[in-house]
mmCIF file of C-alpha atoms and ligand atoms in Angstrom:
data_model
loop_
_atom_site.group_PDB
_atom_site.id
_atom_site.type_symbol
_atom_site.label_atom_id
_atom_site.label_comp_id
_atom_site.label_asym_id
_atom_site.label_seq_id
_atom_site.Cartn_x
_atom_site.Cartn_y
_atom_site.Cartn_z
ATOM 1 C CA MET A 1 21.103 -3.367 19.822
ATOM 2 C CA LYS A 2 20.638 -2.214 16.357
ATOM 3 C CA GLU A 3 17.283 -3.257 15.349
ATOM 4 C CA ARG A 4 16.310 -4.578 12.055
ATOM 5 C CA LEU A 5 13.032 -3.867 10.559
ATOM 6 C CA PHE A 6 10.854 -6.787 8.694
ATOM 7 C CA THR A 7 7.590 -4.733 9.281
ATOM 8 C CA ALA A 8 4.594 -3.991 7.443
ATOM 9 C CA GLY A 9 5.873 0.413 7.320
ATOM 10 C CA PRO A 10 7.668 2.150 8.226
ATOM 11 C CA VAL A 11 10.282 -0.502 6.613
ATOM 12 C CA ALA A 12 14.016 -0.187 6.410
ATOM 13 C CA MET A 13 15.016 2.896 4.236
ATOM 14 C CA PHE A 14 17.922 3.148 1.726
ATOM 15 C CA PRO A 15 20.912 5.477 2.124
ATOM 16 C CA ASP A 16 19.813 8.064 -0.480
ATOM 17 C CA THR A 17 16.423 8.387 1.286
ATOM 18 C CA LEU A 18 18.097 8.684 4.738
ATOM 19 C CA TYR A 19 20.764 11.105 3.378
ATOM 20 C CA ILE A 20 17.679 13.786 2.195
ATOM 21 C CA GLY A 21 15.833 13.291 5.600
ATOM 22 C CA GLY A 22 19.084 14.461 6.965
ATOM 23 C CA GLN A 23 18.736 17.778 4.903
ATOM 24 C CA GLN A 24 17.125 21.039 5.395
ATOM 25 C CA SER A 25 13.766 21.253 3.975
ATOM 26 C CA PRO A 26 13.506 23.737 1.488
ATOM 27 C CA TYR A 27 10.941 26.729 1.128
ATOM 28 C CA PHE A 28 8.815 24.796 -1.495
ATOM 29 C CA ARG A 29 7.003 27.736 -3.873
ATOM 30 C CA THR A 30 9.581 27.765 -5.891
ATOM 31 C CA GLU A 31 10.147 26.710 -9.661
ATOM 32 C CA GLU A 32 12.676 24.260 -8.623
ATOM 33 C CA PHE A 33 10.347 22.502 -6.465
ATOM 34 C CA SER A 34 7.236 22.486 -9.128
ATOM 35 C CA ARG A 35 9.826 20.877 -11.400
ATOM 36 C CA THR A 36 10.533 18.342 -8.772
ATOM 37 C CA VAL A 37 6.865 17.657 -8.258
ATOM 38 C CA LEU A 38 5.900 17.293 -11.925
ATOM 39 C CA GLU A 39 9.141 15.015 -12.647
ATOM 40 C CA THR A 40 7.966 12.986 -9.871
ATOM 41 C CA GLU A 41 4.253 13.060 -11.251
ATOM 42 C CA SER A 42 5.450 11.377 -14.354
ATOM 43 C CA TRP A 43 7.676 8.668 -13.017
ATOM 44 C CA MET A 44 5.039 7.590 -10.490
ATOM 45 C CA CYS A 45 2.326 7.377 -13.645
ATOM 46 C CA ALA A 46 4.801 5.725 -15.504
ATOM 47 C CA LEU A 47 5.827 3.134 -12.406
ATOM 48 C CA ALA A 48 2.112 2.434 -11.856
ATOM 49 C CA GLY A 49 1.252 2.163 -15.410
ATOM 50 C CA ALA A 50 -1.158 4.629 -15.329
ATOM 51 C CA PRO A 51 -3.207 5.444 -18.432
ATOM 52 C CA ALA A 52 -2.549 8.665 -20.572
ATOM 53 C CA GLU A 53 -3.986 12.192 -19.028
ATOM 54 C CA SER A 54 -3.607 10.480 -15.438
ATOM 55 C CA ARG A 55 -2.564 12.557 -12.657
ATOM 56 C CA MET A 56 -1.070 12.198 -9.202
ATOM 57 C CA VAL A 57 -2.297 13.578 -6.065
ATOM 58 C CA LEU A 58 0.141 14.485 -3.038
ATOM 59 C CA LEU A 59 -1.300 14.400 -0.002
ATOM 60 C CA THR A 60 0.190 15.135 3.531
ATOM 61 C CA CYS A 61 -1.396 12.292 5.743
ATOM 62 C CA SER A 62 -1.206 8.431 6.048
ATOM 63 C CA GLY A 63 -2.573 5.961 4.036
ATOM 64 C CA SER A 64 -6.138 5.959 5.619
ATOM 65 C CA GLY A 65 -6.431 9.768 5.134
ATOM 66 C CA ALA A 66 -6.025 9.121 1.116
ATOM 67 C CA MET A 67 -8.285 6.105 1.012
ATOM 68 C CA GLU A 68 -11.036 8.675 2.657
ATOM 69 C CA ALA A 69 -9.916 11.339 0.181
ATOM 70 C CA ALA A 70 -10.330 8.583 -2.757
ATOM 71 C CA VAL A 71 -14.031 7.514 -1.365
ATOM 72 C CA LEU A 72 -15.209 11.094 -0.521
ATOM 73 C CA ASN A 73 -14.029 12.567 -3.986
ATOM 74 C CA ALA A 74 -15.438 9.616 -6.666
ATOM 75 C CA VAL A 75 -18.831 8.732 -4.864
ATOM 76 C CA GLY A 76 -21.748 11.362 -4.956
ATOM 77 C CA PRO A 77 -25.114 11.362 -3.089
ATOM 78 C CA GLY A 78 -27.088 8.157 -4.133
ATOM 79 C CA ASP A 79 -24.181 6.011 -4.990
ATOM 80 C CA ARG A 80 -23.680 2.758 -3.564
ATOM 81 C CA VAL A 81 -20.341 1.145 -3.475
ATOM 82 C CA LEU A 82 -19.353 -2.446 -2.981
ATOM 83 C CA ILE A 83 -16.283 -3.114 -0.680
ATOM 84 C CA ILE A 84 -14.501 -6.252 -0.279
ATOM 85 C CA VAL A 85 -13.562 -6.970 3.064
ATOM 86 C CA GLY A 86 -10.977 -9.481 4.151
ATOM 87 C CA GLY A 87 -9.264 -8.085 7.048
ATOM 88 C CA ASP A 88 -8.847 -4.406 8.978
ATOM 89 C CA PHE A 89 -8.006 -2.484 5.982
ATOM 90 C CA GLY A 90 -11.136 -3.714 4.054
ATOM 91 C CA GLN A 91 -13.200 -2.964 7.133
ATOM 92 C CA ARG A 92 -11.318 0.380 7.107
ATOM 93 C CA PHE A 93 -13.229 0.952 3.786
ATOM 94 C CA CYS A 94 -16.259 0.347 5.593
ATOM 95 C CA ASP A 95 -16.076 2.359 8.197
ATOM 96 C CA ILE A 96 -14.881 5.299 5.849
ATOM 97 C CA CYS A 97 -18.540 4.978 4.298
ATOM 98 C CA THR A 98 -20.193 4.672 7.477
ATOM 99 C CA VAL A 99 -18.956 8.128 8.755
ATOM 100 C CA HIS A 100 -19.773 9.546 5.507
ATOM 101 C CA GLY A 101 -23.154 8.097 5.259
ATOM 102 C CA ILE A 102 -22.162 6.409 1.646
ATOM 103 C CA ALA A 103 -24.397 3.156 1.288
ATOM 104 C CA PHE A 104 -22.615 0.343 0.685
ATOM 105 C CA ASP A 105 -22.672 -3.666 0.787
ATOM 106 C CA ALA A 106 -19.471 -5.667 1.841
ATOM 107 C CA ILE A 107 -18.375 -9.217 0.862
ATOM 108 C CA ARG A 108 -16.871 -10.577 3.858
ATOM 109 C CA LEU A 109 -14.242 -13.301 3.467
ATOM 110 C CA SER A 110 -13.109 -15.330 5.753
ATOM 111 C CA PRO A 111 -9.171 -14.215 7.370
ATOM 112 C CA GLY A 112 -6.429 -15.274 4.912
ATOM 113 C CA HIS A 113 -8.737 -16.306 1.601
ATOM 114 C CA THR A 114 -8.620 -14.402 -1.545
ATOM 115 C CA MET A 115 -11.786 -14.530 -3.751
ATOM 116 C CA ALA A 116 -11.800 -16.972 -6.523
ATOM 117 C CA ALA A 117 -12.426 -16.449 -9.980
ATOM 118 C CA GLU A 118 -16.158 -17.961 -9.965
ATOM 119 C CA GLN A 119 -16.991 -15.452 -6.563
ATOM 120 C CA ILE A 120 -15.776 -12.618 -8.385
ATOM 121 C CA GLU A 121 -17.654 -13.695 -11.859
ATOM 122 C CA SER A 122 -20.697 -13.779 -9.994
ATOM 123 C CA LEU A 123 -20.186 -10.128 -8.221
ATOM 124 C CA ALA A 124 -23.328 -8.056 -9.457
ATOM 125 C CA LEU A 125 -21.215 -4.879 -9.876
ATOM 126 C CA GLU A 126 -23.508 -3.381 -12.420
ATOM 127 C CA ASN A 127 -25.337 -2.406 -9.214
ATOM 128 C CA TYR A 128 -22.962 -0.681 -7.973
ATOM 129 C CA HIS A 129 -20.961 2.458 -8.790
ATOM 130 C CA ALA A 130 -17.392 1.719 -7.316
ATOM 131 C CA LEU A 131 -15.744 -1.578 -6.439
ATOM 132 C CA LEU A 132 -13.330 -0.987 -3.641
ATOM 133 C CA VAL A 133 -10.602 -3.357 -2.615
ATOM 134 C CA ASN A 134 -7.154 -3.317 -0.764
ATOM 135 C CA ALA A 135 -5.117 -4.879 -3.391
ATOM 136 C CA HIS A 136 -3.412 -6.721 -0.578
ATOM 137 C CA GLU A 137 -5.285 -6.832 2.931
ATOM 138 C CA THR A 138 -2.177 -6.414 5.098
ATOM 139 C CA SER A 139 -3.433 -7.791 8.161
ATOM 140 C CA THR A 140 -3.515 -11.301 7.041
ATOM 141 C CA GLY A 141 -1.263 -11.076 3.812
ATOM 142 C CA VAL A 142 -3.408 -11.995 1.141
ATOM 143 C CA LEU A 143 -3.724 -10.970 -2.256
ATOM 144 C CA TYR A 144 -6.692 -10.283 -4.699
ATOM 145 C CA ASP A 145 -6.667 -11.255 -8.139
ATOM 146 C CA LEU A 146 -6.917 -7.269 -9.701
ATOM 147 C CA MET A 147 -6.468 -8.395 -13.222
ATOM 148 C CA ARG A 148 -9.760 -10.411 -13.142
ATOM 149 C CA LEU A 149 -11.491 -8.074 -10.515
ATOM 150 C CA GLY A 150 -10.857 -4.874 -13.096
ATOM 151 C CA GLN A 151 -11.905 -6.889 -16.038
ATOM 152 C CA ALA A 152 -15.196 -7.124 -14.577
ATOM 153 C CA CYS A 153 -15.410 -3.628 -13.352
ATOM 154 C CA ALA A 154 -14.526 -2.385 -16.937
ATOM 155 C CA ARG A 155 -17.273 -4.896 -18.369
ATOM 156 C CA ALA A 156 -19.738 -3.525 -15.815
ATOM 157 C CA GLY A 157 -18.824 -0.037 -16.160
ATOM 158 C CA THR A 158 -17.919 0.028 -12.400
ATOM 159 C CA LEU A 159 -14.989 2.504 -11.109
ATOM 160 C CA PHE A 160 -12.168 0.591 -9.598
ATOM 161 C CA ILE A 161 -10.884 1.931 -6.499
ATOM 162 C CA VAL A 162 -7.356 0.008 -5.432
ATOM 163 C CA ASP A 163 -5.675 0.668 -2.077
ATOM 164 C CA ALA A 164 -2.237 -0.317 -3.050
ATOM 165 C CA VAL A 165 -0.818 1.137 -0.392
ATOM 166 C CA SER A 166 0.903 -2.132 0.960
ATOM 167 C CA SER A 167 1.088 -3.957 -2.630
ATOM 168 C CA PHE A 168 2.511 -1.061 -4.776
ATOM 169 C CA LEU A 169 6.364 -1.986 -6.178
ATOM 170 C CA CYS A 170 5.610 -5.344 -4.449
ATOM 171 C CA ASP A 171 3.046 -7.118 -6.631
ATOM 172 C CA PRO A 172 2.393 -6.599 -9.998
ATOM 173 C CA ILE A 173 -0.138 -3.689 -10.464
ATOM 174 C CA HIS A 174 -0.857 -1.862 -13.983
ATOM 175 C CA MET A 175 -3.701 0.577 -13.767
ATOM 176 C CA GLN A 176 -4.542 0.726 -17.593
ATOM 177 C CA GLN A 177 -4.140 -3.076 -17.858
ATOM 178 C CA MET A 178 -6.471 -3.753 -14.482
ATOM 179 C CA SER A 179 -8.667 -0.911 -15.655
ATOM 180 C CA ILE A 180 -8.055 0.544 -12.043
ATOM 181 C CA ASP A 181 -9.249 4.502 -11.971
ATOM 182 C CA THR A 182 -7.704 5.024 -8.851
ATOM 183 C CA LEU A 183 -4.593 3.721 -7.140
ATOM 184 C CA ILE A 184 -3.619 4.888 -3.589
ATOM 185 C CA THR A 185 -0.402 4.352 -2.046
ATOM 186 C CA SER A 186 1.818 5.997 0.620
ATOM 187 C CA SER A 187 5.328 6.861 1.597
ATOM 188 C CA GLN A 188 6.174 4.193 4.272
ATOM 189 C CA LYS A 189 5.573 0.860 2.966
ATOM 190 C CA ALA A 190 7.436 -0.239 0.087
ATOM 191 C CA LEU A 191 8.351 2.849 -1.389
ATOM 192 C CA ALA A 192 10.554 3.036 1.685
ATOM 193 C CA LEU A 193 10.245 6.595 3.092
ATOM 194 C CA GLU A 194 9.296 8.224 6.175
ATOM 195 C CA PRO A 195 5.498 8.096 6.915
ATOM 196 C CA GLY A 196 3.335 11.180 6.410
ATOM 197 C CA LEU A 197 3.267 11.356 2.433
ATOM 198 C CA SER A 198 0.462 9.369 0.704
ATOM 199 C CA LEU A 199 -0.391 9.707 -2.952
ATOM 200 C CA LEU A 200 -3.666 9.241 -5.259
ATOM 201 C CA LEU A 201 -2.868 8.290 -8.985
ATOM 202 C CA LEU A 202 -6.027 9.119 -10.610
ATOM 203 C CA GLY A 203 -7.217 8.157 -14.118
ATOM 204 C CA PRO A 204 -9.385 10.322 -16.483
ATOM 205 C CA ARG A 205 -12.680 8.807 -14.791
ATOM 206 C CA SER A 206 -11.586 9.523 -11.241
ATOM 207 C CA ILE A 207 -10.450 13.036 -12.569
ATOM 208 C CA ALA A 208 -13.449 13.686 -14.036
ATOM 209 C CA LEU A 209 -15.204 12.753 -10.743
ATOM 210 C CA ALA A 210 -12.922 15.059 -8.476
ATOM 211 C CA ARG A 211 -13.586 17.746 -10.607
ATOM 212 C CA ALA A 212 -17.057 17.578 -10.882
ATOM 213 C CA GLY A 213 -17.741 16.736 -7.011
ATOM 214 C CA LYS A 214 -19.135 19.029 -4.456
ATOM 215 C CA VAL A 215 -16.913 16.896 -1.835
ATOM 216 C CA GLN A 216 -17.732 17.947 1.957
ATOM 217 C CA SER A 217 -14.027 18.062 2.866
ATOM 218 C CA HIS A 218 -11.881 21.304 2.959
ATOM 219 C CA TYR A 219 -8.740 19.527 3.326
ATOM 220 C CA PHE A 220 -9.817 16.557 1.024
ATOM 221 C CA ALA A 221 -11.445 18.662 -1.979
ATOM 222 C CA LEU A 222 -9.299 17.212 -4.903
ATOM 223 C CA ASN A 223 -10.153 19.772 -7.443
ATOM 224 C CA ARG A 224 -7.835 22.169 -5.686
ATOM 225 C CA TYR A 225 -5.376 19.870 -5.805
ATOM 226 C CA LEU A 226 -5.710 18.760 -9.650
ATOM 227 C CA ALA A 227 -5.390 22.782 -10.186
ATOM 228 C CA ASP A 228 -2.544 23.570 -8.044
ATOM 229 C CA GLY A 229 -1.032 20.434 -9.251
ATOM 230 C CA GLN A 230 -0.798 21.584 -12.833
ATOM 231 C CA ARG A 231 1.851 23.976 -12.113
ATOM 232 C CA GLY A 232 3.688 21.396 -9.677
ATOM 233 C CA GLN A 233 2.062 22.582 -6.697
ATOM 234 C CA THR A 234 -0.203 21.800 -3.922
ATOM 235 C CA PRO A 235 -2.748 23.852 -2.188
ATOM 236 C CA PHE A 236 -1.409 23.203 1.607
ATOM 237 C CA THR A 237 1.858 22.928 2.770
ATOM 238 C CA PRO A 238 3.260 19.587 1.704
ATOM 239 C CA ALA A 239 5.605 16.900 3.388
ATOM 240 C CA VAL A 240 8.515 18.594 1.485
ATOM 241 C CA THR A 241 11.080 16.314 2.546
ATOM 242 C CA VAL A 242 9.244 13.444 1.789
ATOM 243 C CA VAL A 243 8.269 14.637 -1.606
ATOM 244 C CA LEU A 244 12.231 14.969 -2.405
ATOM 245 C CA GLN A 245 12.645 11.727 -1.010
ATOM 246 C CA LEU A 246 9.883 10.309 -3.227
ATOM 247 C CA HIS A 247 11.701 12.241 -5.898
ATOM 248 C CA GLN A 248 14.802 10.478 -5.878
ATOM 249 C CA ARG A 249 13.649 6.717 -5.055
ATOM 250 C CA ALA A 250 10.806 7.285 -7.986
ATOM 251 C CA ARG A 251 13.783 8.626 -10.461
ATOM 252 C CA SER A 252 15.933 5.204 -9.269
ATOM 253 C CA LEU A 253 12.737 3.034 -9.737
ATOM 254 C CA VAL A 254 12.095 4.486 -13.303
ATOM 255 C CA THR A 255 15.725 4.268 -14.230
ATOM 256 C CA ALA A 256 16.049 0.386 -12.883
ATOM 257 C CA GLY A 257 12.931 -0.099 -14.783
ATOM 258 C CA ALA A 258 9.402 -0.471 -13.477
ATOM 259 C CA ARG A 259 9.245 -4.320 -12.611
ATOM 260 C CA LEU A 260 12.815 -4.742 -11.056
ATOM 261 C CA GLU A 261 11.632 -4.015 -7.566
ATOM 262 C CA THR A 262 8.656 -6.117 -7.871
ATOM 263 C CA THR A 263 11.216 -9.345 -9.152
ATOM 264 C CA ARG A 264 13.375 -8.314 -5.824
ATOM 265 C CA CYS A 265 10.463 -8.089 -3.508
ATOM 266 C CA ALA A 266 9.101 -11.213 -4.946
ATOM 267 C CA GLN A 267 12.712 -13.415 -4.626
ATOM 268 C CA LEU A 268 13.084 -12.147 -1.139
ATOM 269 C CA ALA A 269 9.885 -13.869 -0.427
ATOM 270 C CA HIS A 270 10.187 -16.794 -2.216
ATOM 271 C CA HIS A 271 13.672 -17.225 -0.735
ATOM 272 C CA PHE A 272 12.120 -16.477 2.854
ATOM 273 C CA ARG A 273 9.543 -18.990 2.633
ATOM 274 C CA ALA A 274 11.562 -21.495 1.464
ATOM 275 C CA SER A 275 14.038 -21.159 4.377
ATOM 276 C CA LEU A 276 11.333 -22.027 7.113
ATOM 277 C CA ASN A 277 10.706 -25.698 5.856
ATOM 278 C CA GLY A 278 10.489 -27.702 8.571
ATOM 279 C CA LEU A 279 9.502 -25.083 11.251
ATOM 280 C CA PRO A 280 6.262 -25.323 12.755
ATOM 281 C CA LEU A 281 5.043 -22.450 11.079
ATOM 282 C CA ARG A 282 2.011 -22.470 8.423
ATOM 283 C CA MET A 283 1.725 -19.859 6.028
ATOM 284 C CA PHE A 284 -1.659 -17.984 6.752
ATOM 285 C CA PRO A 285 -2.906 -16.624 3.167
ATOM 286 C CA ASP A 286 -4.125 -18.919 0.351
ATOM 287 C CA LEU A 287 -2.689 -16.206 -2.026
ATOM 288 C CA PRO A 288 0.157 -14.346 -0.183
ATOM 289 C CA SER A 289 1.448 -10.888 -1.456
ATOM 290 C CA ASN A 290 5.110 -10.512 -2.098
ATOM 291 C CA ALA A 291 4.988 -7.609 0.754
ATOM 292 C CA LEU A 292 5.317 -9.903 3.344
ATOM 293 C CA THR A 293 4.827 -13.354 5.001
ATOM 294 C CA ALA A 294 2.050 -13.774 7.363
ATOM 295 C CA LEU A 295 2.575 -16.844 9.582
ATOM 296 C CA GLN A 296 0.575 -18.876 11.926
ATOM 297 C CA PRO A 297 2.654 -20.912 14.638
ATOM 298 C CA THR A 298 1.370 -24.642 14.437
ATOM 299 C CA ASP A 299 2.579 -25.599 17.607
ATOM 300 C CA GLY A 300 0.627 -23.615 19.894
ATOM 301 C CA CYS A 301 3.167 -21.258 20.542
ATOM 302 C CA SER A 302 1.674 -17.782 20.508
ATOM 303 C CA ALA A 303 2.533 -15.312 17.575
ATOM 304 C CA PHE A 304 2.745 -12.122 19.906
ATOM 305 C CA GLU A 305 5.188 -14.282 22.205
ATOM 306 C CA ILE A 306 7.724 -14.980 18.957
ATOM 307 C CA PHE A 307 7.252 -11.293 17.871
ATOM 308 C CA GLN A 308 8.648 -10.368 21.637
ATOM 309 C CA GLN A 309 11.569 -12.964 21.735
ATOM 310 C CA LEU A 310 12.548 -12.049 18.085
ATOM 311 C CA ARG A 311 13.038 -8.472 19.186
ATOM 312 C CA SER A 312 14.326 -9.007 22.412
ATOM 313 C CA ARG A 313 16.789 -11.651 21.790
ATOM 314 C CA PHE A 314 17.679 -10.853 18.556
ATOM 315 C CA GLY A 315 16.554 -7.065 17.567
ATOM 316 C CA LEU A 316 14.692 -8.328 14.846
ATOM 317 C CA VAL A 317 11.439 -6.622 14.588
ATOM 318 C CA VAL A 318 8.528 -8.725 12.683
ATOM 319 C CA THR A 319 5.080 -7.069 12.870
ATOM 320 C CA PRO A 320 2.528 -8.269 15.577
ATOM 321 C CA ASN A 321 -1.306 -8.449 15.118
ATOM 322 C CA GLY A 322 -3.765 -7.001 17.240
ATOM 323 C CA GLY A 323 -6.963 -7.721 17.852
ATOM 324 C CA SER A 324 -8.251 -11.254 17.983
ATOM 325 C CA LEU A 325 -5.493 -12.317 15.546
ATOM 326 C CA LYS A 326 -2.866 -11.370 18.053
ATOM 327 C CA HIS A 327 -1.783 -14.571 19.442
ATOM 328 C CA THR A 328 -2.534 -16.333 16.038
ATOM 329 C CA LEU A 329 -0.574 -14.471 13.469
ATOM 330 C CA PHE A 330 2.986 -12.422 12.627
ATOM 331 C CA ARG A 331 4.000 -10.503 9.918
ATOM 332 C CA VAL A 332 7.476 -10.873 8.223
ATOM 333 C CA GLY A 333 8.129 -7.409 5.716
ATOM 334 C CA HIS A 334 10.330 -7.953 2.505
ATOM 335 C CA MET A 335 9.686 -4.306 1.424
ATOM 336 C CA GLY A 336 12.211 -1.727 1.768
ATOM 337 C CA ASN A 337 16.093 -1.885 2.184
ATOM 338 C CA LEU A 338 16.459 -5.850 2.729
ATOM 339 C CA SER A 339 19.029 -8.424 1.733
ATOM 340 C CA HIS A 340 18.649 -12.031 1.546
ATOM 341 C CA ALA A 341 21.074 -12.036 4.455
ATOM 342 C CA ASP A 342 18.400 -9.931 6.511
ATOM 343 C CA LEU A 343 15.857 -12.971 5.934
ATOM 344 C CA ASP A 344 18.240 -15.680 6.631
ATOM 345 C CA GLN A 345 19.316 -14.245 9.882
ATOM 346 C CA LEU A 346 15.741 -13.843 10.793
ATOM 347 C CA SER A 347 14.917 -17.556 9.970
ATOM 348 C CA ASP A 348 17.936 -18.982 11.991
ATOM 349 C CA ALA A 349 16.415 -16.689 14.735
ATOM 350 C CA LEU A 350 13.034 -18.470 14.088
ATOM 351 C CA LYS A 351 14.868 -21.830 14.324
ATOM 352 C CA GLU A 352 16.716 -20.851 17.941
ATOM 353 C CA ILE A 353 13.272 -19.945 18.809
ATOM 354 C CA MET A 354 10.921 -22.634 18.106
ATOM 355 C CA GLN A 355 12.972 -26.215 17.676
HETATM 356 C C1 PLP B 1 -0.472 0.459 5.803
HETATM 357 C C2 PLP B 1 -1.655 0.723 4.953
HETATM 358 C C3 PLP B 1 -2.675 1.547 4.898
HETATM 359 C C4 PLP B 1 -2.666 3.011 5.906
HETATM 360 O O1 PLP B 1 -2.289 2.946 6.883
HETATM 361 P P1 PLP B 1 -2.290 3.912 7.726
HETATM 362 O O2 PLP B 1 -2.008 3.865 9.090
HETATM 363 O O3 PLP B 1 -2.928 4.980 7.657
HETATM 364 O O4 PLP B 1 -0.543 4.191 7.559
HETATM 365 C C5 PLP B 1 -3.917 1.398 4.311
HETATM 366 N N1 PLP B 1 -4.133 0.216 3.467
HETATM 367 C C6 PLP B 1 -3.342 -0.408 3.517
HETATM 368 C C7 PLP B 1 -3.488 -2.016 2.718
HETATM 369 C C8 PLP B 1 -2.373 -0.504 4.471
HETATM 370 O O5 PLP B 1 -0.993 -1.803 4.360
#
């Protein structure tokens, strides 16, 4: 049975991406590859609404590596950071800070709840060097109000570091309008490429910090990436084929208009959520991202059991949760090469299982 992916990543890829994946990786210390990287940088900055003078850094690692690099290069000795923790990915920022001895405070939200406006306004951001947030907390599907958080950071002069790995292209994100200094994303989510490539988009303040910093890391010292990146190169071997896939994907997204993919994703999410009417499923987050729909069975069914049945009986792969939410939640992705018909197939299967 051919499986259909409604996952949180890797997601269903587009034919152009798959085609590039089947080709020989070229040697990369060449003029052509440099040009490809520089073009990709300008397109990615445009897609993210990055301010003038922003830079892209390509890292050969998964999104968590890019989270670590973003933090290490922005934070110096004595700096204290604030982390919004609504689930596993917020906790990951805490774990990164703990490992590196970075002082932090965490705002712990109950799972599935976003931060209310008054809660954001009451953050004492002036006490912190940086605010770290996952735009979309993928473990529960909840979206945060980046615009309001960014405005609060701007007022306080606090650096705003946003993990948009699962939100980029799905939810509206504009670095300049939202005062985002570092935006983190990764190949295997809505970019719908193979896993293995992550990217950081750095605004002027983050660039200055990365240049000045004496980072306690060899691989993640971004000043080297910034220097080599000026001529479209990287200090170490990049995920060459994934870079070529990114180049093709960024070009087609820029050509179509940056907002089109976000609208497409929003429509898929809306269509799918409407099709669940009457099923014993509760939308878990109070403010959902367009990237996925996190659902809680209300009839006592195990969410993990539903995941297993969808896969074994129908070849439809949704995303199970782990840990304490294993039997409570499953997540349906709307990222990548999916159509309304694919999501209809999934809601029909859910009806068969649950009714
Ligand atoms: C997927 C994801 C990451 C990266 O996870 P990796 O397993 O390292 O690729 C980081 N943040 C969020 C919010 C994610 O959804």
